[in-house]
Amino acid sequence: MTDLAKELAAVVGPAHVLTDPAVAMSYLVDWTGRWRGTCRLVVRPGSTEQVTAVIAACAAAGAPIVPQGGNTGLVGGGVPVDLPEAVLLSLRRLTDLGPVDRNGTVVAGAGSTLASIQQHAHAAGWDLGLDFASRDSATVGGAVATNAGGVRVLRYGDARRQVLGVEAVLASGALVSHVDGPMKESAGYDLGSLLAGSEGTLGVLTRVRVRLVPQLPARAVALLAVDGVAEAQAVLDSVQSEVDGLTAAELFLRDGLSLVLAATGAAPPFSRGWPAYLLLECGGRVDPLEALASVLADQAEVRDAAVASDATGRAALWRYREAHTESISAAGVPVKLDVGLPAAGLADAEYAIRAAVDEVAPGARVIIFGHLAEANLHVNVLDAPSDRVDAVSDAVLRTVAERGGSVSAEHGIGRAKPRWLGLTRSAADIAAMRRIKSALDPDGLLNPGVLFDR
Amino acid sequence: MTDLAKELAAVVGPAHVLTDPAVAMSYLVDWTGRWRGTCRLVVRPGSTEQVTAVIAACAAAGAPIVPQGGNTGLVGGGVPVDLPEAVLLSLRRLTDLGPVDRNGTVVAGAGSTLASIQQHAHAAGWDLGLDFASRDSATVGGAVATNAGGVRVLRYGDARRQVLGVEAVLASGALVSHVDGPMKESAGYDLGSLLAGSEGTLGVLTRVRVRLVPQLPARAVALLAVDGVAEAQAVLDSVQSEVDGLTAAELFLRDGLSLVLAATGAAPPFSRGWPAYLLLECGGRVDPLEALASVLADQAEVRDAAVASDATGRAALWRYREAHTESISAAGVPVKLDVGLPAAGLADAEYAIRAAVDEVAPGARVIIFGHLAEANLHVNVLDAPSDRVDAVSDAVLRTVAERGGSVSAEHGIGRAKPRWLGLTRSAADIAAMRRIKSALDPDGLLNPGVLFDR
C-alpha cells in the first residue's frame, strides 16, 4: 500500500480503500462501456467528516479527485479517464435520509438513490420532483452535481430547482453547509445553485436538502401514435393548454421502438407501426384519465392511442419509453448526445441532425428520443466507426448550435464535451467560470478534465 | 462637471447624468426614509452597451458603483450610504420586453417593472410567477439581484427560480450573457443563479430571461379570522392538503389591520376584530371558490370569513394585506426586518420576537405580517428610539437565529445586515462567498458595503 492508501485506510477503514483494479472495475467503467479509466485507488468514505479528511489527504498528496455517485452519468464526468494518479471518491455510502418536515423538505446523503428518496417521500405523503429511468442507481448527489433533468422537468424543473441547500467539501477542505433552517432565504450567494451543475469541479456534495412536491394520488398515461415530431408538438401544445396536471411528455420514434421491442420482447403497442410516439402522463387528486381522453379525442394528429390509469397499465406504456436506453446499449456502444433545441423548428432539427451524421458516418443508425416539452433530444448514434466518433459528435453539436440549441440539455459536459462548450457558452461566460473555478479550487484538485479542457 | 461626469455624459447623453443633489434626491433616499446616501453622480444608461461603457469608465476612475432598480428595496442595498465617491447606476431605462415564446419564456430589460412584465405576459396567455405590492415600481433586475420573494412563492418559488438566464456586466467590463437558446440546459456553471441574490456585488444585470407560468383565468380569495398564528397554520395545513391551486397564504394580525384601517379609511372586514387573519388565494381554470369554501366550512379554527372570486371583491380583500407596508410607513419610520423561521414553533417565535423587542425598546410597537406558507415574517418596529435601532435589529435577529431561522427571507442583506450575516451563514460559507467576490470583482468596485462589511 502506498502512503496515501494507508492514510486513507486509517480514515475510512481498510475495507473501503480499493487498490486492486479488478475489484475497483465497477467504478472505473461506465455502464455504457464508453468511458474507461484507471486510478490510484477508490475510496468510499461513510460520513461527511471522512470526506473532509479524504480530501485533505488527497490535497496534501497532490492527488486529483474524481467524485462519483451512482456511476450512471453519460458524459464520463465520474470516470477517471487518463488520470492514473487520481483518487476515485465514491459517495455511495452517504445514504442517510432525514425526516420529511411539514414543509416537505428533506435532507438526503449525497449517495441516496433517487428511488430511496422517492420511497421515503411517499411514506410521508410527498414525492420527489426528480425522476428518470436510472432512479435505482443514480444518486441525488450526482443528479444535483450534473443538474440532471428527467421525465418530470416540465412540471417541476431540473435538479437545481429541487435544491434548497447543500453541504459540500471544497478543495480547501472547508465544509460549506446550508441544509437546515427555513425554506426561503435571501442571505448571500447561493452556493447550492452554483454547485448544482458544476459536475464535481467546485466541491464534493455530501448532503443535499431538497424540496419535495405533493404526491399525486392518481395518474393517467396515454401513448399516442403520430406522423412525426411536428405532429407530436401540435398535440402537446393542445394538451398543455387544455389539461391540468401534465407531468411528462416523452417522445420516441419508430426505430427506437423497434429496438425496444427486440430487446424486451414486449408486444407492440399498436397493430401497426407509426413514425413517432408521444407518451403523456397527467397526475392529480382525481383520476385525470377522462379529462385527458376527452382532449385527445379532438386531436386530428393522433393516429392511434392507448391509455391507462391503473399501475400495471401505466408501467407497460412507460416501459416503451424507459427501455430505450438499455435497448440501445444492447445493440452496441452508442455515441450518446443530449441536446436542447428551440421548440420552433424541432422537426427540422431532427432531420438536420440525421443528415449531419450521415455525412460523417454513412450507414450509422441515429436513434432519437427525448423530453418533448423542453425540446430536449437524446441523440444516440449506433454503428459509427470508432475513428468517426468525434466527427459524429462534432457534426451533431454544430448542427444543434447553428439552430440556437445547446450541447447539453441535462447530461452535462463531463469529459465528453469540453471542447464544444464554446458552442453554447460565450467566451466571457467561460472566462467567468474559470475565475470561479480558480477561486474555489486553485490547484485544480477536483475533477480535472471535466467541463474545462486540461 | 468632473472628468468622469463628462465621460459618462458622452456615453449616455448629458440628460442622463445627474450631478445636482436636489435632482438626484429620488435615487438617494429609499421610500421608507430609512436609508439616505450621497454620491458623485447618478447615471442612467439606456442600453447594455452603455452599461458596459459606464462600468469601464467607473473602473478606470476607481469610482465604486451602486446599481439601482426601482429603489423599492428595504435593506439599503441600492442606496449609496457613506459612499460620496460612488456612481449610482440606475437601470430603470432598460425596459425592453422581448416576445413571449411558445414555451412561455421572455427576455426582459433589467429595468422592466414586474407589472409591465405581468401585463406583457397576460397578453400572451401567461403570467409572471413573481408578484408583490411594489410591482409598479420594482424592477425585475432588482427582484432577481435580491432574490425577492413575494406573495406567489408558495406556488412558484422565489425570484431565482424564475430565472432561466441573465445578461450582466461584470466589474471587469466583461458581458456575460445567456438569455437565449433552449429552456433546459446543463452546460457549465449557472451564472444566473449565482448573480440572483448577489445584490449587485458580482455584476450588474442588464437583461433577464424569465420562465413564465400559465395564466390562471379564475381566482378566489378568502380572508379568515382566527385566534392566532398557530390556528392560521392549522387552517393552512388543511387547505394545502385538500385544495388544489393555492397561490397565496398571507398572515397579518390585529394591530397591523388597525393601522391599515386608519391609513386607508377602509371598512373593517368583520363586525369585530380578531387576533389574526389569514388571506388565502386559489387559482385555476375554473372558479375555485366552491372548493375552497367547502374545505373552509370544516375548519373549526375559522372564526369568521369573507370570500370573493370577482375582481373587485378580491382586490378589496387583498387591500387589507397589501396596504400594510404603506400604512406602517404612514405611522412612522419603522425598523424593518424580514425573517424566515422553521414552520414548527412559529407562534412561539412570534411571542419571543415581541419579548426581545420589548426588552431593548420598551413601548415600541411590533407589527408583524408575512407569508405564512414559508414561515416568513416581516417584523416592523415602530417608535423605537433612534439610539435603539441597532439594538432592536440585534435582539430580533438573534432571537430568530436561536430558533433556527434566517436573518433574511426575501429582502436580502443589503447595507442593513452584513454584521448579522454570520447568524445565518457559516464562516466557511462566507469565506467561499468572499473568494467568489474577489474572483469576479477583485477591486471591490460593485456595491461596496453590501453583503460584506467594508
XYZ file of C-alpha atoms in Angstrom, chain A residues 153-156 236-246 373, chain B residues 100-105 117-118 120-130 152 155-156 162 183 210-219 245-247 281-286:
59
model
C -38.909 18.618 -15.682
C -41.930 20.055 -17.444
C -43.792 20.114 -14.148
C -41.101 20.605 -11.514
C -48.662 18.521 -26.814
C -49.489 22.203 -27.308
C -53.213 21.424 -27.257
C -52.972 19.198 -24.216
C -50.849 21.725 -22.324
C -53.387 24.460 -22.874
C -56.435 22.339 -22.064
C -55.475 19.801 -19.382
C -54.253 20.467 -15.855
C -51.588 18.397 -14.218
C -49.374 17.270 -17.093
C -41.878 19.807 -23.693
C -43.144 35.607 -25.243
C -42.032 32.364 -26.875
C -44.139 29.221 -27.156
C -42.509 27.734 -24.076
C -43.532 30.762 -22.045
C -40.171 32.427 -21.650
C -43.864 42.037 -17.450
C -47.110 40.779 -15.946
C -46.923 41.638 -21.315
C -47.300 38.023 -20.192
C -51.085 38.279 -19.778
C -51.424 39.449 -23.366
C -49.861 36.157 -24.441
C -51.866 33.949 -22.062
C -49.096 33.625 -19.495
C -48.256 35.193 -16.167
C -45.169 36.046 -14.132
C -44.594 33.755 -11.155
C -43.362 36.723 -9.150
C -46.644 33.708 -5.002
C -46.693 28.153 -5.743
C -43.817 29.249 -7.980
C -37.994 32.195 -12.303
C -35.117 26.412 -21.938
C -37.651 34.533 -17.038
C -39.829 31.475 -17.156
C -43.496 32.448 -17.213
C -46.303 30.384 -15.719
C -49.717 29.572 -17.183
C -52.217 32.343 -16.582
C -54.926 31.278 -14.158
C -58.220 32.557 -15.534
C -60.182 32.111 -12.293
C -59.184 33.122 -8.790
C -54.190 25.543 -6.818
C -53.289 27.540 -3.710
C -51.307 30.587 -4.852
C -55.899 32.768 -2.750
C -56.515 29.866 -5.106
C -56.263 29.978 -8.875
C -57.191 27.608 -11.668
C -59.072 27.026 -14.885
C -62.445 27.061 -13.140
